[in-house]
XYZ file of C-alpha atoms in Angstrom:
689
model
C 104.605 119.095 143.140
C 102.394 117.134 140.736
C 103.850 113.665 139.954
C 105.148 113.330 136.409
C 102.620 110.546 135.760
C 99.939 113.255 136.130
C 101.533 115.629 133.588
C 100.263 115.916 130.016
C 102.241 117.784 127.360
C 99.669 118.263 124.616
C 99.022 120.388 121.550
C 95.823 121.417 119.823
C 96.055 121.153 116.032
C 93.565 121.324 113.180
C 92.528 122.812 109.873
C 92.104 126.588 109.956
C 88.831 127.820 111.476
C 88.010 124.517 113.195
C 87.880 126.215 116.590
C 91.288 125.409 118.123
C 91.814 128.747 119.855
C 88.165 128.867 120.994
C 88.648 125.406 122.508
C 91.929 126.470 124.162
C 90.160 129.452 125.730
C 87.479 127.172 127.263
C 90.135 124.805 128.568
C 91.849 127.710 130.351
C 88.534 128.920 131.742
C 87.311 125.563 133.048
C 90.694 124.808 134.628
C 90.638 128.171 136.447
C 93.642 129.583 134.594
C 91.580 132.557 133.380
C 88.392 134.045 134.784
C 86.940 135.573 131.626
C 86.504 133.884 128.262
C 87.946 135.775 125.297
C 87.063 135.100 121.685
C 89.100 134.903 118.473
C 87.230 137.934 117.134
C 86.193 139.320 120.469
C 86.903 143.038 120.265
C 88.167 143.998 123.710
C 87.631 140.424 125.019
C 90.396 138.793 123.012
C 91.539 135.196 123.146
C 94.327 134.713 125.697
C 96.654 132.670 123.478
C 96.298 134.963 120.451
C 98.327 137.663 122.153
C 99.957 139.236 119.081
C 98.170 142.355 117.841
C 98.170 140.959 114.290
C 96.515 137.729 115.482
C 93.779 139.702 117.205
C 93.139 141.886 114.160
C 93.134 139.090 111.587
C 91.323 136.562 113.774
C 93.885 133.821 113.092
C 96.668 132.146 115.074
C 100.082 133.027 113.651
C 102.474 131.697 116.257
C 102.066 128.790 118.666
C 101.469 129.810 122.275
C 102.209 127.775 125.401
C 100.513 127.730 128.782
C 100.068 125.483 131.812
C 96.832 124.661 133.643
C 95.524 122.011 136.044
C 92.429 119.859 135.616
C 91.514 117.963 138.789
C 94.862 116.355 139.691
C 96.434 116.539 136.202
C 98.788 119.285 135.025
C 98.278 120.105 131.347
C 101.086 121.865 129.494
C 99.222 123.127 126.446
C 100.400 124.495 123.089
C 97.831 126.070 120.752
C 99.112 125.942 117.165
C 98.136 127.804 113.977
C 95.729 126.206 111.505
C 96.849 128.047 108.389
C 99.269 125.989 106.301
C 101.578 129.007 105.829
C 102.546 128.672 109.506
C 102.934 124.887 109.467
C 106.438 125.080 111.007
C 104.761 126.121 114.277
C 102.771 122.867 114.262
C 105.809 120.866 113.183
C 108.052 121.942 116.043
C 105.273 121.725 118.620
C 104.436 118.125 117.694
C 108.164 117.305 117.726
C 108.299 117.875 121.499
C 104.763 117.026 122.676
C 103.643 113.706 124.128
C 100.024 113.814 122.933
C 97.622 115.933 120.924
C 94.014 116.940 120.417
C 93.021 116.922 116.762
C 90.076 119.257 116.271
C 87.672 118.632 113.383
C 84.654 120.606 112.210
C 81.445 118.587 112.617
C 80.291 119.855 109.217
C 83.443 119.810 107.067
C 85.158 116.836 108.757
C 88.616 115.945 107.473
C 89.925 118.925 105.474
C 93.188 119.566 103.651
C 95.092 120.863 106.671
C 93.669 117.979 108.751
C 95.594 115.690 106.397
C 98.789 117.700 106.950
C 98.347 117.630 110.737
C 97.714 113.878 110.597
C 100.947 113.411 108.633
C 102.858 115.492 111.202
C 101.393 113.521 114.137
C 102.334 110.251 112.460
C 105.848 111.548 111.683
C 106.543 112.069 115.390
C 104.301 109.170 116.560
C 102.107 111.401 118.702
C 99.027 109.711 120.262
C 95.886 111.769 119.803
C 92.281 112.342 120.761
C 89.922 113.588 118.044
C 87.428 116.262 119.080
C 84.530 116.903 116.704
C 83.783 120.577 117.275
C 80.962 122.854 116.082
C 78.213 120.317 116.758
C 75.807 123.288 116.907
C 76.343 124.225 113.245
C 73.878 123.484 110.480
C 74.896 120.263 108.741
C 76.804 118.838 111.717
C 77.218 115.076 111.373
C 79.713 113.402 113.741
C 79.206 109.958 112.198
C 80.305 111.242 108.799
C 83.407 112.744 110.440
C 84.261 109.413 112.098
C 83.883 107.705 108.728
C 86.254 110.203 107.086
C 88.823 109.688 109.872
C 88.869 106.034 108.915
C 88.724 106.447 105.141
C 90.865 109.554 104.568
C 93.387 109.302 107.406
C 93.506 105.499 107.830
C 92.929 105.881 111.574
C 90.999 103.525 113.815
C 88.543 105.943 115.483
C 86.388 104.795 118.385
C 83.380 106.968 119.241
C 83.099 107.405 123.017
C 80.016 109.631 122.950
C 76.634 109.911 121.271
C 75.101 113.318 120.510
C 71.982 114.591 122.204
C 70.510 116.211 119.069
C 72.676 118.354 116.790
C 72.805 121.651 114.910
C 70.850 124.407 116.704
C 69.207 121.779 118.963
C 72.523 120.347 120.221
C 72.181 119.936 123.998
C 74.999 117.716 125.164
C 76.536 114.246 124.866
C 75.881 110.736 126.083
C 78.924 109.149 127.719
C 78.974 105.621 126.245
C 81.353 104.352 128.928
C 79.316 105.409 131.962
C 76.005 105.506 130.009
C 74.956 108.906 131.309
C 73.699 112.078 129.621
C 75.963 115.104 130.087
C 74.512 118.611 129.873
C 76.249 121.942 130.483
C 74.557 124.632 132.531
C 75.601 128.002 133.925
C 76.420 131.210 132.098
C 79.517 129.715 130.449
C 78.683 125.993 130.566
C 80.815 125.619 133.687
C 78.329 123.319 135.461
C 78.329 119.784 134.109
C 74.945 118.195 134.795
C 74.852 114.391 134.682
C 71.456 112.766 134.176
C 69.991 109.538 132.879
C 69.844 109.024 129.122
C 66.655 110.402 127.506
C 64.143 107.658 126.789
C 64.084 108.269 123.013
C 67.877 107.847 122.759
C 68.404 104.785 124.929
C 68.265 102.195 122.142
C 70.612 104.242 119.941
C 73.035 104.784 122.828
C 72.980 101.082 123.692
C 73.765 100.147 120.100
C 76.598 102.726 119.957
C 78.060 101.341 123.214
C 77.997 97.799 121.812
C 79.930 98.990 118.737
C 82.466 100.751 120.978
C 82.987 97.658 123.164
C 83.273 95.435 120.115
C 86.088 97.657 118.811
C 87.844 97.748 122.172
C 87.609 93.996 122.723
C 90.095 93.549 119.859
C 92.708 94.994 122.240
C 91.707 93.128 125.404
C 91.196 89.387 125.713
C 89.514 89.658 129.154
C 87.015 92.135 127.701
C 86.334 89.850 124.742
C 85.687 86.922 127.080
C 83.336 89.011 129.220
C 81.427 90.162 126.136
C 81.038 86.570 124.952
C 79.668 85.687 128.391
C 77.342 88.742 128.264
C 78.927 90.112 131.425
C 78.910 93.828 132.288
C 82.217 95.495 131.424
C 83.545 97.722 134.268
C 84.433 101.255 133.264
C 87.955 100.860 134.682
C 88.652 98.081 132.163
C 87.371 100.283 129.333
C 89.564 103.192 130.439
C 92.649 100.995 130.730
C 92.106 99.365 127.317
C 91.474 102.713 125.655
C 94.607 104.212 127.177
C 96.830 101.319 126.176
C 95.536 101.229 122.574
C 95.774 105.028 122.252
C 99.374 105.143 123.489
C 100.335 102.412 121.007
C 98.685 104.435 118.188
C 96.218 101.623 117.488
C 93.106 103.626 118.401
C 91.944 107.226 118.282
C 89.294 108.101 120.895
C 86.660 110.446 119.443
C 84.664 112.971 121.469
C 82.369 115.786 120.395
C 80.963 119.121 121.490
C 80.752 122.814 120.731
C 83.529 124.923 122.236
C 81.815 128.170 121.227
C 78.562 127.052 122.898
C 80.505 125.791 125.958
C 79.485 122.146 125.583
C 81.632 119.037 125.906
C 84.970 120.617 126.886
C 85.057 119.171 130.415
C 84.605 115.657 129.011
C 87.517 116.311 126.663
C 89.696 117.334 129.620
C 88.761 114.083 131.377
C 89.825 112.182 128.251
C 93.174 114.015 128.102
C 93.906 112.848 131.648
C 92.644 109.313 131.021
C 94.045 108.438 127.599
C 96.959 110.666 126.580
C 100.515 109.867 127.732
C 102.518 111.376 130.546
C 106.222 112.070 129.933
C 107.054 108.656 131.402
C 104.582 106.885 129.080
C 105.799 108.157 125.732
C 108.021 106.081 123.484
C 111.717 106.146 124.333
C 113.441 109.065 122.629
C 116.424 108.328 120.416
C 119.523 110.499 120.167
C 122.814 110.139 118.303
C 126.159 109.993 120.135
C 128.148 112.599 118.229
C 131.552 110.961 118.769
C 130.511 107.489 117.548
C 127.371 108.245 115.482
C 125.645 105.446 117.405
C 121.952 105.676 118.413
C 121.374 106.171 122.157
C 118.121 105.813 124.092
C 117.197 108.771 126.304
C 114.939 107.925 129.259
C 112.833 110.444 131.253
C 114.952 109.988 134.387
C 115.283 113.126 136.538
C 118.553 111.834 138.041
C 120.235 111.131 134.693
C 122.380 113.511 132.653
C 120.565 116.467 131.143
C 119.318 116.108 127.557
C 117.042 118.851 126.215
C 115.917 120.250 122.847
C 115.529 123.927 121.933
C 112.503 123.694 119.653
C 111.481 127.323 119.219
C 113.278 130.670 119.370
C 111.645 134.044 119.990
C 113.240 137.437 120.475
C 111.867 140.555 122.116
C 113.151 143.677 123.856
C 114.476 141.526 126.734
C 116.564 139.236 124.498
C 116.190 135.681 123.270
C 113.527 133.354 124.648
C 114.333 129.682 123.999
C 111.432 127.218 124.296
C 112.939 123.969 125.530
C 111.697 120.415 126.108
C 113.643 118.480 128.732
C 113.894 114.767 127.928
C 116.256 113.637 130.668
C 117.786 115.001 133.866
C 117.131 118.217 135.782
C 117.842 121.805 134.731
C 118.464 124.470 137.399
C 118.938 128.201 137.350
C 122.643 129.104 137.357
C 123.603 125.814 135.713
C 126.039 125.692 132.806
C 124.872 123.515 129.944
C 126.585 122.305 126.779
C 125.286 123.066 123.269
C 126.397 120.026 121.266
C 126.068 121.802 117.904
C 128.231 124.806 118.741
C 130.456 123.007 121.306
C 129.875 125.956 123.636
C 128.908 126.102 127.290
C 126.116 128.516 128.169
C 124.800 129.774 131.503
C 121.108 129.339 132.281
C 120.331 132.568 134.087
C 116.556 132.235 134.207
C 113.946 129.525 133.636
C 110.299 130.484 133.072
C 106.965 128.830 132.393
C 104.991 130.628 129.718
C 101.349 131.643 129.769
C 100.973 133.112 126.273
C 103.297 136.140 126.519
C 103.419 136.203 130.342
C 106.234 134.545 132.301
C 106.408 132.729 135.614
C 109.923 132.185 136.946
C 110.820 128.717 138.274
C 113.948 127.487 140.034
C 114.278 124.234 138.096
C 112.691 121.958 135.520
C 112.848 118.183 135.166
C 112.522 115.535 132.472
C 109.103 115.946 130.885
C 108.875 119.715 131.423
C 108.464 122.310 128.680
C 109.931 125.637 129.752
C 111.606 128.704 128.269
C 115.170 129.861 128.948
C 116.150 133.523 128.987
C 119.412 134.817 127.579
C 120.609 131.514 126.091
C 121.929 132.096 122.568
C 121.248 129.122 120.314
C 119.346 128.067 117.189
C 116.090 126.179 116.826
C 116.814 122.439 116.930
C 119.935 122.656 119.132
C 120.519 119.972 121.767
C 121.566 120.905 125.319
C 123.397 118.399 127.532
C 125.198 118.172 130.849
C 128.996 118.407 130.852
C 130.444 115.121 129.594
C 127.343 114.185 127.576
C 127.547 114.758 123.829
C 124.290 113.759 122.165
C 122.239 115.147 119.299
C 118.461 114.784 119.295
C 116.518 114.372 116.070
C 115.896 117.749 114.474
C 112.676 119.276 113.203
C 111.410 118.726 109.666
C 111.495 122.058 107.800
C 109.494 122.334 104.554
C 110.951 124.290 101.644
C 109.574 127.762 100.785
C 107.318 128.031 97.732
C 107.135 131.791 97.151
C 109.593 134.676 96.868
C 109.242 138.474 96.978
C 111.767 141.205 96.304
C 111.745 143.946 98.939
C 113.574 147.238 99.357
C 113.418 149.902 102.084
C 111.188 152.850 101.131
C 113.581 155.335 102.711
C 117.292 155.158 103.425
C 116.671 155.380 107.173
C 114.510 152.220 106.986
C 117.477 150.088 105.884
C 119.008 149.482 109.342
C 115.660 148.582 110.907
C 114.830 146.309 107.986
C 118.134 144.484 108.465
C 117.364 143.968 112.168
C 113.886 142.645 111.347
C 115.174 140.190 108.740
C 117.889 138.897 111.087
C 115.333 138.282 113.810
C 112.688 136.652 111.608
C 115.130 134.251 109.926
C 116.474 133.332 113.359
C 112.988 132.571 114.696
C 111.395 130.932 111.653
C 113.346 128.332 109.609
C 110.782 128.524 106.777
C 111.439 132.253 106.272
C 114.536 132.733 104.093
C 116.455 135.826 103.014
C 118.848 135.987 100.064
C 120.355 138.441 97.606
C 119.694 138.089 93.890
C 123.172 137.769 92.303
C 122.153 139.745 89.204
C 119.863 142.515 90.444
C 121.339 142.626 93.991
C 117.763 142.865 95.305
C 116.893 141.509 98.755
C 114.620 138.476 98.400
C 112.390 136.988 101.076
C 110.987 133.487 100.635
C 108.256 131.734 102.582
C 105.346 129.311 102.611
C 102.804 131.503 100.830
C 101.224 134.907 100.387
C 99.886 135.186 103.943
C 103.197 134.079 105.466
C 105.155 136.841 103.711
C 102.363 139.395 104.141
C 102.494 138.889 107.916
C 106.261 139.417 108.035
C 106.056 142.566 105.911
C 103.392 143.882 108.295
C 105.558 142.993 111.288
C 108.508 144.894 109.775
C 106.317 147.978 109.755
C 104.697 147.483 113.171
C 107.603 146.190 115.227
C 110.564 147.866 113.506
C 108.988 150.933 111.879
C 110.528 149.792 108.592
C 108.408 150.332 105.496
C 109.309 148.438 102.336
C 108.512 148.450 98.645
C 107.433 144.998 97.531
C 108.031 143.504 94.090
C 105.783 141.091 92.244
C 105.645 137.607 93.784
C 107.766 134.888 92.232
C 107.373 131.143 92.471
C 110.178 129.049 93.950
C 110.883 126.999 90.840
C 113.404 124.168 90.942
C 115.390 122.337 88.272
C 116.040 118.616 87.930
C 117.205 115.947 85.496
C 115.025 113.329 83.828
C 117.661 110.870 82.626
C 121.191 109.725 83.319
C 124.204 111.523 81.818
C 127.950 110.971 82.124
C 130.741 113.383 82.909
C 134.480 113.191 82.274
C 136.046 116.450 83.348
C 139.723 117.225 83.625
C 140.890 120.430 85.340
C 144.421 121.267 84.309
C 145.928 124.667 84.973
C 149.595 125.547 84.941
C 151.244 128.922 85.276
C 154.184 130.507 86.986
C 153.393 128.964 90.376
C 151.851 125.683 91.574
C 149.437 124.109 89.079
C 145.948 122.699 89.572
C 145.019 119.222 88.461
C 141.909 117.126 89.073
C 140.145 114.590 86.919
C 136.680 113.181 87.734
C 134.637 110.588 85.845
C 131.108 109.476 86.664
C 127.475 110.203 86.000
C 124.390 111.883 87.351
C 120.883 110.441 87.404
C 117.431 111.257 88.797
C 117.217 110.607 92.545
C 114.560 110.359 95.245
C 116.299 112.728 97.662
C 117.044 116.429 97.018
C 120.696 115.389 96.515
C 122.587 112.135 96.930
C 126.260 111.298 96.444
C 127.776 107.863 95.890
C 131.494 107.123 95.766
C 132.394 104.143 93.537
C 136.062 105.006 93.025
C 138.337 101.969 93.482
C 142.044 101.392 93.383
C 142.997 104.847 94.598
C 142.266 106.542 91.253
C 141.262 109.535 93.383
C 142.878 109.596 96.853
C 140.402 109.217 99.723
C 141.256 112.623 101.147
C 139.889 114.292 97.971
C 136.508 112.462 97.933
C 134.797 114.853 100.433
C 136.000 117.782 98.282
C 134.317 116.187 95.267
C 131.052 115.841 97.171
C 131.294 119.468 98.254
C 131.825 120.529 94.640
C 128.751 118.609 93.522
C 126.675 120.242 96.276
C 127.882 123.688 95.245
C 126.891 122.981 91.636
C 123.274 122.099 92.489
C 122.774 125.382 94.375
C 122.060 127.051 91.042
C 120.625 125.362 87.956
C 121.399 126.230 84.360
C 117.984 126.641 82.768
C 116.753 129.661 84.721
C 119.125 129.644 87.696
C 116.983 127.984 90.372
C 118.438 125.275 92.656
C 118.573 121.693 91.395
C 116.761 118.918 93.265
C 116.349 115.182 92.780
C 119.922 114.705 91.523
C 122.213 111.799 92.377
C 125.927 112.209 91.607
C 127.972 109.017 91.210
C 131.774 109.339 91.195
C 133.283 106.327 89.414
C 136.883 107.109 88.483
C 139.423 109.847 87.770
C 143.070 110.684 88.161
C 145.305 112.974 90.180
C 148.733 114.600 90.129
C 151.090 114.039 93.047
C 151.998 117.729 93.264
C 149.302 119.765 91.515
C 146.188 118.050 92.937
C 144.444 119.604 95.923
C 141.066 119.691 97.656
C 140.275 122.960 95.899
C 141.110 121.478 92.495
C 138.842 118.462 92.980
C 136.072 120.640 94.426
C 136.194 122.891 91.345
C 136.434 119.957 88.929
C 133.420 118.204 90.500
C 131.325 121.368 90.334
C 132.117 121.947 86.660
C 131.645 118.232 85.865
C 128.126 118.171 87.277
C 127.214 121.280 85.293
C 128.584 119.579 82.181
C 126.460 116.465 82.754
C 123.343 118.441 83.770
C 123.042 119.938 80.292
C 123.009 116.424 78.752
C 120.517 114.908 81.238
C 117.371 116.454 79.680
C 116.835 118.961 82.491
C 113.370 120.305 83.287
C 111.949 123.104 85.416
C 109.776 122.068 88.355
C 106.983 124.175 89.818
C 105.272 123.830 93.207
C 101.839 122.216 93.048
C 99.263 123.042 95.716
C 96.377 120.953 97.020
C 93.475 123.407 96.925
C 90.266 122.786 98.849
C 87.286 125.053 98.185
C 84.097 125.105 100.248
C 81.271 126.667 98.257
C 77.478 126.717 98.191
C 76.197 124.168 95.674
C 74.977 126.824 93.257
C 78.560 127.981 92.544
C 80.188 124.556 92.058
C 80.283 124.760 88.262
C 81.847 128.221 88.265
C 84.494 127.268 90.812
C 85.452 124.049 89.017
C 85.662 125.859 85.691
C 87.905 128.535 87.179
C 90.221 125.963 88.779
C 90.504 124.131 85.436
C 91.388 127.395 83.706
C 94.281 127.723 86.179
C 95.796 124.446 84.935
C 94.144 122.721 87.876
C 93.540 118.969 88.002
C 90.205 118.299 89.709
C 90.516 115.447 92.223
C 86.847 115.242 93.089
C 84.166 116.893 95.150
C 82.040 116.026 98.134
C 78.485 117.332 98.308
C 76.878 117.968 101.661
C 73.487 119.429 102.486
C 73.769 122.871 100.953
C 77.408 123.172 99.979
C 80.227 121.230 98.356
C 83.930 120.712 98.981
C 86.006 120.732 95.791
C 89.579 119.420 95.793
C 92.097 120.098 93.072
C 95.838 120.233 92.464
C 96.800 123.595 91.009
C 100.207 125.132 90.166
C 101.062 127.715 92.807
C 101.825 130.384 90.209
C 98.189 130.204 89.073
C 96.843 130.843 92.585
C 98.034 134.435 93.001
C 95.029 136.668 93.648
C 92.685 133.682 93.908
C 90.910 134.856 97.059
C 89.522 137.957 95.294
C 88.431 135.896 92.276
C 86.718 133.318 94.492
C 84.807 136.039 96.321
C 83.625 137.363 92.956
C 82.600 133.906 91.697
C 80.616 133.031 94.841
C 79.195 136.387 95.940
C 81.617 136.208 98.874
C 80.176 132.920 100.198
C 82.995 130.493 99.358
C 86.348 130.042 101.083
C 89.455 128.025 100.324
C 92.665 126.642 101.767
C 95.742 125.253 100.091
C 98.959 123.472 100.956
C 102.087 122.410 99.100
C 101.942 118.865 97.697
C 104.955 118.376 95.437
C 107.107 119.804 92.669
C 106.130 118.754 89.138
C 107.557 119.581 85.682
C 106.084 122.660 84.021
C 104.531 122.180 80.556
C 107.045 122.386 77.701
C 105.639 125.666 76.355
C 105.863 127.298 79.785
C 109.415 126.019 80.276
C 110.428 127.616 76.980
C 108.751 130.860 78.020
C 110.510 130.878 81.400
C 113.870 130.275 79.741
C 113.282 133.069 77.229
C 112.166 135.548 79.861
C 114.969 134.620 82.258
C 114.592 134.364 86.022
C 114.540 137.659 87.838
C 113.914 136.156 91.278
C 115.605 133.166 92.843
C 113.679 130.867 95.221
C-alpha cells in the first residue's frame, strides 16, 4: 500500500477549451493507466474521462470524472472538471474535497473569465495549486504575459520554474530552471523524456530566469537568502523544499508550461504534483461543527480515529445511487454501518469502489485521505457520515443560484412518468438544477445556470428516459429587493365561534447584505420567546414571493422590535401569519425594485471585428469594461444583462464570420432600469425563477 504521504488528491480546473481533458488524457497515458490516447473530439478514439455520450458529441466536459493513477512512487487521485461556467457546481464540489489543484491556462489567452471563477473557488476552499500554461504550440503563445496576468488579475505570486525552448509552431520543450537542463519529448506520443544541456543561444536567458526564480524563493527561506548573498550554489533539494512549503501555505504558485496536445511538458508537471502539492496529511486541518453543542471541532487525518466523511457528489444509474465520498478521518470498511448526521439514520456500506471514469474497482476499505464511491447508500450531496457516537457536520458546498428558467411539458401523455423520474434524478444529483410549479399556470418550470445547462438536461431526458418535452420561451430569474427602510405595525386579531387568533408585531425592514437576515430586538417579554422563531419563519415565508412581479425577495433584513400577545389566543401559527403579512406590508413602502442577473461576458474576436462586437454588446445594455489586444485578435470584456444574451452565439457568428467565440458567467444582481421595471410589472410574470 502506498503511504498516505505519497498520495495526491488533485483536480484539473480551467476556463473552457484550455485543454484540461487533453491534459488528463496524457496524464493517464504517461502513468500507464491507459494504453491509447483519446482526444476530446477524437471520433472513435474518445477521451477516457469524457465518458458520457453527450460529452463526446459536444466535445465538452459536462460532469466531473474521477480516476486514480500512479506516477513513480506517488498515487494521484485525479478529478477532471468541466470548464463551462454552466457546470460550475462540478468544480465547486470537487475543490471542496481536494487537497491540491492544477490550474490550466491557455498560453495565448492567459487568464480568462472562467479562470477568475476557478481562482475564486480555489481561494474559497484554500486549495494549493500549480499553474500549467498549456498550448505553447499555438500562434501567439506568450508564457511571460500569462505569468504577468496571474499576478495582476488574480493577485497570485507566480514563480516560473521553466523557460520555453522556442514557442508557437517551433515549440520544442522546456528548460528546467531548478536543475538547469533542457527537456525534450521524443517517441510517438512524447513518452520519452530526453534531458540534454541547455542550447547555447538560450543559456544567458535561462540563467537570468533562474536568478529571478531564486530571488523570489529566497523571500521564503533565510538559508537560501544567505547563500545567495554569499554567491553560493543553491542545492536543488533546498529549492524543492522551499517551493513546497510556500505552495502549501498559499504564498506561491509554481508555474510550468507545455503543450498537452503535442505531448510536451506533461511528465514535468507530474513531477511537480508529487513535489509541491499536499498529501492528505499536509493539508490544513479540517473544521467540523459538533451538532449537539454547535462548537467547532478539528478533524485530523488519523486512520485510527472515528470516521468522518463527506458525500460530495451523487450520481444515479441502473444499479442505484453512487455516492462520491471524501474520507477525512478514520477508516471505512465494507459491511460497516455509518451514521448520517443530517438524517440521524444509520446506513450499511455494502460496497466501496474506486472510480476510473465510469468503471469501478471494488476495494475492501478506505482510509482518511481517500476519495471513493459508495454503492447503495441513500443520502444527499453535502451529507456528513460518522462512526456511531460521533455527531459532526462538515462544512457544506457553496451552491450558486440559478439564473434562467424554462417551462416544460411532456409531448405525449406517456412521457409524463418518465419525465417525472428524470426530474427527480437530476435535482437529486445537481443542486443548481431546480424544479418548481408555477402557481398560476401550473406549468412545470426548470431552472439552471444558463442555456447550455438546461439544454443538456432536456437532451438527457430524451436520451436516458425517452421523454420528449415541449419547451417554452426562456425566462430570466429576476429577484426583488428593497432600497430603503420601512416600518411595520401589524396586528392579527380573529375571533369566531372557537379559539381566536391574536398576534401583534412591530419592527422594520431594511436593505441587507445577505439574501435574508433576521434580528430580534424585542425586550421585556412583549412577545414571548417561544413565539420568536415563528416570527422568523413567517418573515422567511414572505420573502419567497415578492409583490412586484412575484419573484423571490433578496437582500432584506427584518428587525422585530416590539409587539403584544394574548394569553389564550396567541399561538405560533398566529405569530407566523402576522410576521408574514407584516413584512409584505412594509415591503410595499420600502421602494422595492426588480433585480436582474448581470453576466460577465468575454469575447475573443479577430481585430477586424472589434468595433462590431463592441457596438452589439452596447446595444444589449452592456457596459464595456475594456479590451486587451494581442497579435491578431482582441479580448473584449463587458457586463451585460442576462436577458439580453439569449441567442447571442448565433449573432456573434454572424458578426464575425464565425471566427469569434465567447464565454459568460454570473456576476451579480442589479436593479433593472425604471422603464423596464414598469414594463415587467405591466406584463406580469409568467415564469418564476
